[in-house]
Tab-separated table of C-alpha atoms in Angstrom:
chain	number	residue	atom	x	y	z
A	1	MET	CA	0.000	0.000	0.000
A	2	ILE	CA	2.772	2.430	0.917
A	3	ALA	CA	4.625	1.610	-2.316
A	4	ARG	CA	1.484	2.244	-4.367
A	5	ARG	CA	0.960	5.618	-2.649
A	6	ALA	CA	4.558	6.579	-3.333
A	7	ARG	CA	4.202	5.741	-7.004
A	8	LEU	CA	0.937	7.732	-7.156
A	9	ALA	CA	2.562	10.743	-5.505
A	10	LEU	CA	5.461	10.580	-7.957
A	11	CYS	CA	3.059	10.471	-10.926
A	12	LEU	CA	1.026	13.403	-9.616
A	13	SER	CA	4.218	15.380	-9.006
A	14	ALA	CA	5.411	14.743	-12.563
A	15	PHE	CA	2.007	15.744	-13.984
A	16	ALA	CA	2.021	18.986	-11.984
A	17	TRP	CA	5.535	19.811	-13.170
A	18	LEU	CA	4.479	19.361	-16.793
A	19	ALA	CA	1.318	21.431	-16.299
A	20	CYS	CA	3.244	24.358	-14.811
A	21	ASP	CA	5.969	24.457	-17.433
A	22	ASP	CA	4.703	27.318	-19.646
A	23	ALA	CA	8.010	28.065	-21.350
A	24	VAL	CA	7.528	25.750	-24.320
A	25	ASP	CA	9.629	26.400	-27.411
A	26	PRO	CA	7.199	26.292	-30.384
A	27	SER	CA	9.914	24.689	-32.531
A	28	LYS	CA	9.863	21.695	-30.184
A	29	ILE	CA	6.140	21.046	-30.569
A	30	SER	CA	5.508	17.541	-31.859
A	31	ALA	CA	2.436	15.443	-32.522
A	32	PRO	CA	-0.548	16.217	-30.286
A	33	ARG	CA	-1.167	13.418	-27.808
A	34	PHE	CA	-4.921	13.545	-28.343
A	35	ALA	CA	-4.741	12.563	-32.017
A	36	ALA	CA	-7.392	10.000	-32.940
A	37	SER	CA	-6.390	6.368	-32.811
A	38	ASP	CA	-8.214	5.445	-36.043
A	39	ASP	CA	-5.656	7.194	-38.255
A	40	SER	CA	-7.866	10.272	-38.724
A	41	ARG	CA	-6.490	13.248	-36.826
A	42	HIS	CA	-8.615	15.375	-34.541
A	43	THR	CA	-5.791	17.923	-34.215
A	44	VAL	CA	-2.896	18.769	-36.510
A	45	VAL	CA	-0.134	21.229	-35.622
A	46	VAL	CA	1.392	23.535	-38.253
A	47	ASN	CA	5.023	24.336	-37.463
A	48	PRO	CA	7.565	25.198	-40.197
A	49	ASN	CA	10.395	24.116	-37.866
A	50	ALA	CA	9.168	20.588	-37.274
A	51	ASP	CA	7.704	17.878	-39.482
A	52	GLY	CA	6.237	14.426	-39.211
A	53	ASN	CA	3.990	12.520	-36.809
A	54	GLY	CA	1.061	14.965	-36.887
A	55	VAL	CA	3.117	18.121	-37.430
A	56	VAL	CA	3.242	19.782	-40.857
A	57	ALA	CA	5.049	22.803	-42.257
A	58	THR	CA	2.214	24.640	-44.066
A	59	ILE	CA	-1.361	25.497	-43.233
A	60	GLN	CA	-2.636	23.811	-46.402
A	61	GLU	CA	-0.917	20.590	-45.369
A	62	GLY	CA	-2.618	20.883	-41.998
A	63	VAL	CA	-6.012	21.396	-43.644
A	64	ASP	CA	-5.464	18.390	-45.890
A	65	MET	CA	-4.309	16.133	-43.036
A	66	VAL	CA	-6.848	16.939	-40.331
A	67	GLY	CA	-9.985	14.820	-40.056
A	68	ASP	CA	-13.446	16.222	-40.681
A	69	GLY	CA	-14.417	18.473	-37.788
A	70	GLY	CA	-10.861	18.590	-36.467
A	71	VAL	CA	-8.628	21.457	-35.384
A	72	VAL	CA	-5.643	22.916	-37.234
A	73	LYS	CA	-3.420	24.715	-34.713
A	74	VAL	CA	-0.819	27.040	-36.171
A	75	VAL	CA	2.439	28.116	-34.532
A	76	PRO	CA	2.863	31.940	-34.675
A	77	GLY	CA	4.640	33.185	-37.792
A	78	THR	CA	4.026	34.394	-41.342
A	79	TYR	CA	2.766	31.839	-43.866
A	80	ASN	CA	3.053	32.834	-47.510
A	81	GLU	CA	0.397	30.634	-49.081
A	82	ARG	CA	-3.130	30.369	-50.404
A	83	ILE	CA	-5.507	27.956	-48.709
A	84	VAL	CA	-8.509	25.934	-49.857
A	85	ILE	CA	-10.714	24.590	-47.051
A	86	ALA	CA	-12.864	21.717	-48.344
A	87	LYS	CA	-13.854	20.104	-45.030
A	88	GLY	CA	-15.287	21.171	-41.720
A	89	LEU	CA	-12.601	22.304	-39.267
A	90	ILE	CA	-11.342	24.941	-36.855
A	91	LEU	CA	-8.291	26.992	-37.854
A	92	GLU	CA	-6.606	28.878	-34.997
A	93	PRO	CA	-3.198	29.711	-33.471
A	94	ILE	CA	-1.523	27.484	-30.933
A	95	GLY	CA	-0.163	28.635	-27.601
A	96	GLY	CA	-0.947	31.484	-25.270
A	97	GLY	CA	-0.998	34.306	-27.799
A	98	GLU	CA	2.781	34.794	-27.998
A	99	GLY	CA	3.150	36.236	-31.489
A	100	SER	CA	0.556	36.289	-34.271
A	101	VAL	CA	-0.340	34.041	-37.172
A	102	VAL	CA	-0.211	35.930	-40.483
A	103	ILE	CA	-1.482	34.308	-43.675
A	104	GLU	CA	-0.043	36.402	-46.465
A	105	TYR	CA	-0.200	36.314	-50.238
A	106	VAL	CA	0.978	39.063	-52.562
A	107	ARG	CA	0.554	39.045	-56.323
A	108	ASP	CA	2.774	41.245	-58.461
A	109	GLY	CA	-0.219	42.187	-60.605
A	110	PRO	CA	-4.000	41.797	-60.683
A	111	ALA	CA	-5.454	38.300	-60.563
A	112	PRO	CA	-6.509	37.194	-64.082
A	113	ASN	CA	-10.229	36.824	-63.305
A	114	GLY	CA	-10.386	39.023	-60.218
A	115	LEU	CA	-11.782	36.162	-58.145
A	116	GLU	CA	-8.696	34.654	-56.538
A	117	ALA	CA	-8.461	34.732	-52.748
A	118	VAL	CA	-5.978	33.912	-50.014
A	119	ILE	CA	-8.548	31.619	-48.359
A	120	THR	CA	-11.285	29.780	-50.245
A	121	VAL	CA	-13.995	27.950	-48.297
A	122	ALA	CA	-15.592	25.188	-50.382
A	123	THR	CA	-17.562	22.977	-47.998
A	124	PRO	CA	-21.032	23.009	-46.417
A	125	GLN	CA	-19.543	21.655	-43.178
A	126	PRO	CA	-18.932	24.066	-40.260
A	127	VAL	CA	-15.684	26.021	-40.554
A	128	THR	CA	-14.347	28.400	-37.912
A	129	ILE	CA	-11.375	30.725	-38.493
A	130	ARG	CA	-10.210	32.734	-35.514
A	131	ASP	CA	-7.377	34.879	-34.148
A	132	VAL	CA	-5.320	35.228	-37.365
A	133	THR	CA	-4.319	38.026	-39.744
A	134	VAL	CA	-4.910	37.799	-43.502
A	135	GLU	CA	-2.763	40.102	-45.652
A	136	PHE	CA	-3.183	40.275	-49.425
A	137	GLN	CA	-2.419	42.298	-52.519
A	138	HIS	CA	-4.056	42.135	-55.951
A	139	LEU	CA	-6.522	39.446	-54.851
A	140	ARG	CA	-9.217	38.907	-52.236
A	141	GLY	CA	-8.959	37.877	-48.628
A	142	LEU	CA	-11.571	35.114	-48.338
A	143	ASN	CA	-14.069	33.730	-50.849
A	144	VAL	CA	-17.227	31.645	-50.548
A	145	LEU	CA	-18.447	31.405	-54.135
A	146	PHE	CA	-21.198	29.129	-55.528
A	147	THR	CA	-21.144	26.706	-52.619
A	148	ALA	CA	-23.166	26.113	-49.478
A	149	ALA	CA	-21.181	26.995	-46.354
A	150	ASP	CA	-21.358	27.380	-42.586
A	151	LEU	CA	-18.555	29.807	-41.776
A	152	THR	CA	-17.659	31.639	-38.575
A	153	ILE	CA	-14.922	34.294	-38.581
A	154	GLU	CA	-13.818	35.559	-35.169
A	155	ASN	CA	-11.128	38.086	-34.268
A	156	VAL	CA	-9.550	38.028	-37.722
A	157	SER	CA	-7.740	41.014	-39.232
A	158	PHE	CA	-8.063	41.532	-43.009
A	159	GLN	CA	-5.530	43.905	-44.573
A	160	GLY	CA	-5.744	44.200	-48.344
A	161	ARG	CA	-4.115	46.377	-50.994
A	162	TRP	CA	-4.826	46.796	-54.689
A	163	PRO	CA	-2.117	49.240	-55.850
A	164	SER	CA	-3.255	49.314	-59.481
A	165	ALA	CA	-6.591	50.828	-60.525
A	166	PRO	CA	-9.402	50.196	-59.988
A	167	PRO	CA	-9.238	49.210	-56.307
A	168	ILE	CA	-12.623	47.527	-56.180
A	169	ILE	CA	-12.264	43.742	-56.079
A	170	ASN	CA	-9.800	42.917	-53.314
A	171	ASN	CA	-12.629	42.423	-50.848
A	172	GLY	CA	-11.927	41.185	-47.351
A	173	VAL	CA	-14.742	38.602	-47.344
A	174	SER	CA	-16.803	37.785	-50.455
A	175	VAL	CA	-19.921	35.591	-50.503
A	176	ALA	CA	-21.995	34.900	-53.614
A	177	THR	CA	-24.078	31.775	-54.006
A	178	ASN	CA	-27.393	30.392	-55.217
A	179	ALA	CA	-28.981	27.473	-53.385
A	180	ALA	CA	-30.387	25.999	-56.598
A	181	GLN	CA	-26.830	25.584	-57.871
A	182	SER	CA	-24.958	24.865	-54.651
A	183	GLY	CA	-27.529	22.683	-52.906
A	184	GLY	CA	-27.765	24.929	-49.861
A	185	ARG	CA	-27.446	28.378	-48.368
A	186	VAL	CA	-24.444	30.125	-46.828
A	187	ARG	CA	-24.477	30.773	-43.097
A	188	LEU	CA	-21.904	33.435	-42.241
A	189	ALA	CA	-20.978	35.035	-38.928
A	190	VAL	CA	-18.242	37.699	-38.823
A	191	ARG	CA	-17.607	39.127	-35.386
A	192	ASP	CA	-14.954	41.036	-33.440
A	193	SER	CA	-12.777	41.373	-36.559
A	194	ARG	CA	-10.955	44.252	-38.249
A	195	PHE	CA	-10.945	45.327	-41.884
A	196	ALA	CA	-8.680	47.743	-43.771
A	197	VAL	CA	-8.926	46.904	-47.463
A	198	ASP	CA	-9.028	48.794	-50.732
A	199	GLY	CA	-12.110	46.953	-51.990
A	200	ASN	CA	-15.308	46.287	-50.091
A	201	ALA	CA	-14.604	44.913	-46.655
A	202	ILE	CA	-17.505	42.427	-46.776
A	203	SER	CA	-19.502	41.710	-49.937
A	204	LEU	CA	-22.654	39.560	-49.747
A	205	GLY	CA	-25.012	38.316	-52.429
A	206	GLY	CA	-27.387	35.431	-53.035
A	207	ASP	CA	-28.752	32.812	-50.657
A	208	VAL	CA	-26.973	33.873	-47.502
A	209	ASP	CA	-27.883	34.342	-43.841
A	210	ALA	CA	-25.225	36.642	-42.392
A	211	LEU	CA	-24.491	38.166	-39.006
A	212	ILE	CA	-21.951	41.019	-39.062
A	213	GLU	CA	-21.362	42.229	-35.508
A	214	ARG	CA	-18.867	44.156	-33.362
A	215	ASN	CA	-16.324	44.606	-36.152
A	216	GLU	CA	-14.063	47.554	-36.903
A	217	PHE	CA	-13.978	48.896	-40.452
A	218	ARG	CA	-11.115	51.343	-40.876
A	219	HIS	CA	-9.862	53.710	-43.524
A	220	ALA	CA	-7.596	52.171	-46.159
A	221	ALA	CA	-5.601	53.817	-48.945
A	222	SER	CA	-8.540	53.878	-51.376
A	223	ASN	CA	-11.316	52.155	-49.516
A	224	ALA	CA	-14.310	51.424	-51.760
A	225	GLY	CA	-16.800	50.701	-49.012
A	226	CYS	CA	-17.371	48.493	-46.015
A	227	VAL	CA	-20.441	46.237	-46.083
A	228	PHE	CA	-21.915	45.730	-49.543
A	229	VAL	CA	-25.118	43.713	-50.041
A	230	SER	CA	-26.164	43.131	-53.642
A	231	PRO	CA	-27.373	40.363	-55.972
A	232	THR	CA	-24.300	41.040	-58.073
A	233	GLY	CA	-22.066	39.819	-55.240
A	234	GLN	CA	-19.420	42.426	-56.159
A	235	GLY	CA	-18.181	41.024	-59.453
A	236	VAL	CA	-20.129	37.729	-59.308
A	237	THR	CA	-23.701	37.706	-60.658
A	238	VAL	CA	-26.140	35.673	-58.569
A	239	PRO	CA	-29.025	34.068	-60.504
A	240	ALA	CA	-32.540	35.320	-59.862
A	241	GLY	CA	-34.599	33.951	-56.995
A	242	ALA	CA	-32.078	34.250	-54.181
A	243	ARG	CA	-32.995	35.365	-50.654
A	244	THR	CA	-30.477	37.442	-48.707
A	245	ASN	CA	-30.828	38.007	-44.949
A	246	VAL	CA	-28.227	40.133	-43.147
A	247	ASP	CA	-28.008	41.594	-39.641
A	248	ILE	CA	-25.381	44.362	-39.342
A	249	LEU	CA	-25.080	45.042	-35.625
A	250	HIS	CA	-22.900	47.234	-33.377
A	251	ASN	CA	-19.989	47.791	-35.770
A	252	ALA	CA	-17.637	50.782	-35.971
A	253	PHE	CA	-17.319	52.264	-39.476
A	254	ASP	CA	-14.522	54.787	-39.957
A	255	ASP	CA	-13.961	56.614	-43.284
A	256	CYS	CA	-15.629	53.960	-45.425
A	257	GLY	CA	-15.511	55.013	-49.053
A	258	ALA	CA	-13.516	58.097	-48.180
A	259	ASN	CA	-11.149	58.070	-51.149
A	260	VAL	CA	-13.489	57.141	-53.971
A	261	PRO	CA	-15.839	60.090	-54.469
A	262	SER	CA	-18.736	59.598	-56.903
A	263	LYS	CA	-18.450	55.822	-56.594
A	264	LEU	CA	-20.933	53.331	-55.120
A	265	ALA	CA	-19.240	53.728	-51.749
A	266	ALA	CA	-20.750	53.993	-48.296
A	267	ALA	CA	-20.309	52.429	-44.898
A	268	VAL	CA	-23.262	50.166	-45.719
A	269	SER	CA	-24.621	49.770	-49.266
A	270	VAL	CA	-27.746	47.657	-49.730
A	271	PHE	CA	-28.569	47.370	-53.430
A	272	GLY	CA	-31.268	45.348	-55.155
A	273	SER	CA	-31.867	44.237	-58.718
A	274	LEU	CA	-34.361	45.026	-61.452
A	275	GLY	CA	-37.595	43.099	-61.046
A	276	ALA	CA	-38.735	41.403	-57.856
A	277	THR	CA	-37.137	37.976	-58.119
A	278	THR	CA	-34.656	38.507	-55.288
A	279	THR	CA	-35.896	38.976	-51.737
A	280	GLY	CA	-34.541	39.349	-48.223
A	281	THR	CA	-34.263	41.265	-44.977
A	282	VAL	CA	-31.353	43.539	-44.086
A	283	ASN	CA	-31.274	45.076	-40.604
A	284	ILE	CA	-28.755	47.796	-39.664
A	285	VAL	CA	-28.770	48.380	-35.904
A	286	GLY	CA	-26.511	50.021	-33.334
A	287	ASN	CA	-23.614	50.987	-35.603
A	288	SER	CA	-21.306	53.996	-35.377
A	289	ILE	CA	-20.486	55.638	-38.726
A	290	ARG	CA	-17.890	58.407	-39.067
A	291	THR	CA	-15.720	60.103	-41.665
A	292	ASN	CA	-12.810	62.431	-41.154
A	293	PRO	CA	-13.707	66.008	-42.155
A	294	ARG	CA	-10.035	66.944	-42.235
A	295	THR	CA	-9.449	64.528	-45.116
A	296	SER	CA	-10.117	66.325	-48.384
A	297	ALA	CA	-10.960	63.016	-50.047
A	298	SER	CA	-13.784	62.281	-47.586
A	299	CYS	CA	-16.463	62.737	-50.249
A	300	ASN	CA	-18.423	59.515	-49.915
A	301	THR	CA	-22.051	59.887	-50.974
A	302	ALA	CA	-23.821	58.360	-47.969
A	303	GLY	CA	-23.313	56.646	-44.658
A	304	ILE	CA	-26.082	54.148	-45.441
A	305	SER	CA	-27.532	53.635	-48.912
A	306	TYR	CA	-30.548	51.306	-48.791
A	307	GLU	CA	-32.867	50.101	-51.522
A	308	PHE	CA	-35.075	47.152	-52.473
A	309	TYR	CA	-34.984	45.026	-49.282
A	310	SER	CA	-37.069	44.927	-46.093
A	311	GLY	CA	-35.687	45.664	-42.641
A	312	VAL	CA	-34.948	48.274	-39.993
A	313	ILE	CA	-32.316	51.002	-39.604
A	314	GLU	CA	-32.227	51.749	-35.888
A	315	ARG	CA	-29.953	53.022	-33.075
A	316	ASN	CA	-27.169	54.055	-35.449
A	317	SER	CA	-24.992	57.138	-35.020
A	318	LEU	CA	-24.314	59.009	-38.280
A	319	VAL	CA	-22.592	62.220	-37.226
A	320	ASP	CA	-20.526	64.303	-39.701
A	321	VAL	CA	-20.556	61.501	-42.280
A	322	VAL	CA	-21.386	63.383	-45.491
A	323	HIS	CA	-19.468	66.540	-46.409
A	324	ASP	CA	-20.058	69.324	-48.929
A	325	CYS	CA	-17.889	67.646	-51.562
A	326	ALA	CA	-20.175	64.578	-51.787
A	327	THR	CA	-21.687	63.964	-55.214
A	328	ALA	CA	-24.366	61.704	-56.637
A	329	THR	CA	-23.710	58.214	-57.984
A	330	THR	CA	-25.685	56.187	-60.498
A	331	ARG	CA	-27.683	54.691	-57.584
A	332	SER	CA	-27.523	57.156	-54.693
A	333	LEU	CA	-27.845	60.835	-53.851
A	334	PRO	CA	-25.851	62.599	-51.101
A	335	GLY	CA	-27.207	62.193	-47.579
A	336	GLY	CA	-26.429	60.598	-44.249
A	337	ILE	CA	-29.024	57.930	-45.076
A	338	PHE	CA	-30.358	57.493	-48.600
A	339	ILE	CA	-33.493	55.359	-48.930
A	340	GLY	CA	-34.483	54.368	-52.443
A	341	SER	CA	-32.707	54.354	-55.755
A	342	ARG	CA	-32.082	56.401	-58.836
A	343	ALA	CA	-32.638	53.206	-60.827
A	344	ALA	CA	-36.049	51.861	-61.830
A	345	ILE	CA	-36.121	49.387	-58.979
A	346	ARG	CA	-38.557	48.137	-56.347
A	347	ALA	CA	-38.982	50.431	-53.332
A	348	ALA	CA	-37.484	49.449	-49.999
A	349	ASN	CA	-39.731	48.384	-47.114
A	350	VAL	CA	-37.754	49.817	-44.187
A	351	SER	CA	-38.151	51.880	-41.038
A	352	VAL	CA	-35.585	54.463	-39.873
A	353	ARG	CA	-35.923	55.093	-36.119
A	354	PHE	CA	-33.950	56.046	-32.972
A	355	ASN	CA	-30.887	57.144	-34.975
A	356	ASP	CA	-28.597	60.125	-34.368
A	357	ILE	CA	-28.384	61.857	-37.771
A	358	ALA	CA	-26.461	65.106	-37.401
A	359	GLY	CA	-23.852	67.261	-39.124
A	360	ASN	CA	-24.417	65.812	-42.609
A	361	ALA	CA	-24.194	68.041	-45.676
A	362	HIS	CA	-26.899	67.888	-48.356
A	363	ALA	CA	-29.313	65.865	-46.213
A	364	GLY	CA	-29.562	63.768	-43.094
A	365	LEU	CA	-32.218	61.563	-44.700
A	366	ARG	CA	-32.888	61.562	-48.409
A	367	ILE	CA	-35.743	59.750	-50.148
A	368	GLY	CA	-35.358	58.517	-53.735
A	369	SER	CA	-38.084	59.098	-56.296
A	370	ASN	CA	-38.945	55.385	-56.476
A	371	GLN	CA	-40.077	55.417	-52.805
A	372	THR	CA	-43.711	56.204	-53.555
A	373	THR	CA	-45.112	54.864	-50.266
A	374	THR	CA	-44.415	56.441	-46.903
A	375	PHE	CA	-42.299	54.812	-44.180
A	376	ASP	CA	-41.643	55.327	-40.469
A	377	ALA	CA	-38.814	57.768	-39.685
A	378	THR	CA	-39.922	58.817	-36.197
A	379	CYS	CA	-37.865	59.270	-33.039
A	380	ASN	CA	-34.610	60.258	-34.755
A	381	TRP	CA	-32.286	62.998	-33.472
A	382	TRP	CA	-31.546	65.496	-36.238
A	383	GLY	CA	-28.873	67.560	-34.498
A	384	ASP	CA	-31.220	70.212	-33.135
A	385	ALA	CA	-34.106	70.123	-30.666
A	386	SER	CA	-36.318	71.861	-33.242
A	387	GLY	CA	-36.214	68.792	-35.474
A	388	PRO	CA	-35.187	68.263	-39.087
A	389	SER	CA	-35.047	70.970	-41.707
A	390	GLY	CA	-36.127	70.421	-45.312
A	391	VAL	CA	-39.678	69.094	-45.119
A	392	GLY	CA	-39.405	69.317	-41.332
A	393	PRO	CA	-40.030	72.289	-39.030
A	394	GLY	CA	-36.551	72.717	-37.569
A	395	THR	CA	-32.944	73.572	-38.302
A	396	GLY	CA	-31.350	70.137	-37.872
A	397	ASP	CA	-30.182	67.851	-40.651
A	398	ALA	CA	-32.551	68.037	-43.598
A	399	ILE	CA	-35.079	65.519	-44.799
A	400	VAL	CA	-35.026	65.825	-48.584
A	401	VAL	CA	-37.775	64.170	-50.628
A	402	GLU	CA	-37.089	63.743	-54.330
A	403	ALA	CA	-39.832	64.441	-56.883
A	404	GLY	CA	-42.375	61.632	-56.956
A	405	ALA	CA	-41.395	60.199	-53.557
A	406	ALA	CA	-43.653	60.096	-50.515
A	407	PRO	CA	-42.482	62.045	-47.437
A	408	PRO	CA	-41.695	59.829	-44.450
A	409	ILE	CA	-43.479	60.040	-41.107
A	410	PHE	CA	-40.929	61.892	-38.968
A	411	THR	CA	-42.881	63.178	-35.962
A	412	PRO	CA	-42.456	62.825	-33.099
A	413	PHE	CA	-38.702	63.360	-33.257
A	414	ALA	CA	-36.106	63.171	-30.506
A	415	THR	CA	-34.963	66.460	-29.028
A	416	GLY	CA	-31.558	65.113	-28.004
A	417	PRO	CA	-29.216	62.250	-28.947
A	418	ILE	CA	-31.090	58.975	-28.670
A	419	ALA	CA	-29.160	56.214	-30.468
A	420	ALA	CA	-27.125	55.136	-27.437
A	421	THR	CA	-30.099	55.142	-25.076
A	422	SER	CA	-32.730	52.500	-24.421
A	423	GLN	CA	-35.539	55.003	-24.834
A	424	LEU	CA	-38.526	53.690	-26.778
A	425	ASN	CA	-40.815	56.726	-26.658
A	426	CYS	CA	-39.580	60.076	-27.936
A	427	ALA	CA	-42.904	61.939	-27.749
A	428	GLY	CA	-41.750	63.959	-24.768
A	429	GLY	CA	-38.257	64.609	-26.087
A	430	MET	CA	-34.986	63.878	-24.312
């Protein structure tokens, strides 16, 4: 009995010593001890300084080796490669956050078809990518094209450059699919991530259910926009009949579209298609949208441009977004929020409530001529307690109604900032 206790104490002591030894050299990492015994691997380690027995040198090798639903753990470092993910898995760094994992790919010139990406997801199985940086030039960051998918992106930084003109197709994340072709929809969640790219940060089109929340969208050298929802999928046409549902919640948008005046650039652009064969709901709630008035190129047309879809625009802050230099585009007119379209397109079915809309040149809210039915625009703060100017009674940001459009219902209005509050009744003011 005493001998058995001594052996047990020795084993426990050895286990405790191993558990407390945090100073592990990543180059010494070998095969994970919890690899599956049936020759599929639940976990594969990527380490350029070690090879064999469950450890590979590139991320693509790790993706190819891991079993369905397994985990690819990557030692911190820079990996110059493009990756295709064709199975369900989790891709994440290994260790306690010492150093970062950078997946980098730089082309000398534009991609031949404009559709290449550093990471391509081509599986309907659940994929999670977290805690990495994706850097790219003359191609896109991540693509999900013409396939069903279930993708979660968490705490990922996308940094993209397109030095040659036009800087419009090196999107951070691109999704375009049609369930009739792919056999299923795309489920996408992007949260707690950062984007600084020359193209659109996130481009969505087709049969997709997307949640975009708590991300940071920052100014890039010639940023074309931030979140772009359209049946065209930004360079990829989606066949008719798709249904697009997107929730854009609690993000920070900074200088989106700042350096491409007169282009289809805004913090959030929601564009439809001719006819009524594409449907969906797009909600824009709790976001902060800013541009830098000291930047002479801050001439983006709108903070939010919204047409065609159904949804709500609520609790957003759009302060000093649109400046005097803003000009019209083929789809939008200058204003903090533009509802409708200059194209012959179906009217949007949307409400605009509890927003702070202040300091915007041209208009705080502008209504396109195709919006022939009224909508709810009550309880917004227009920058002055007297309410909106334009069709309104006050001196705050203007409500401008284009010829043929129906004026929105805008009273009662908030008499002080309201977006960051939980107030639900603005009849008595703030």
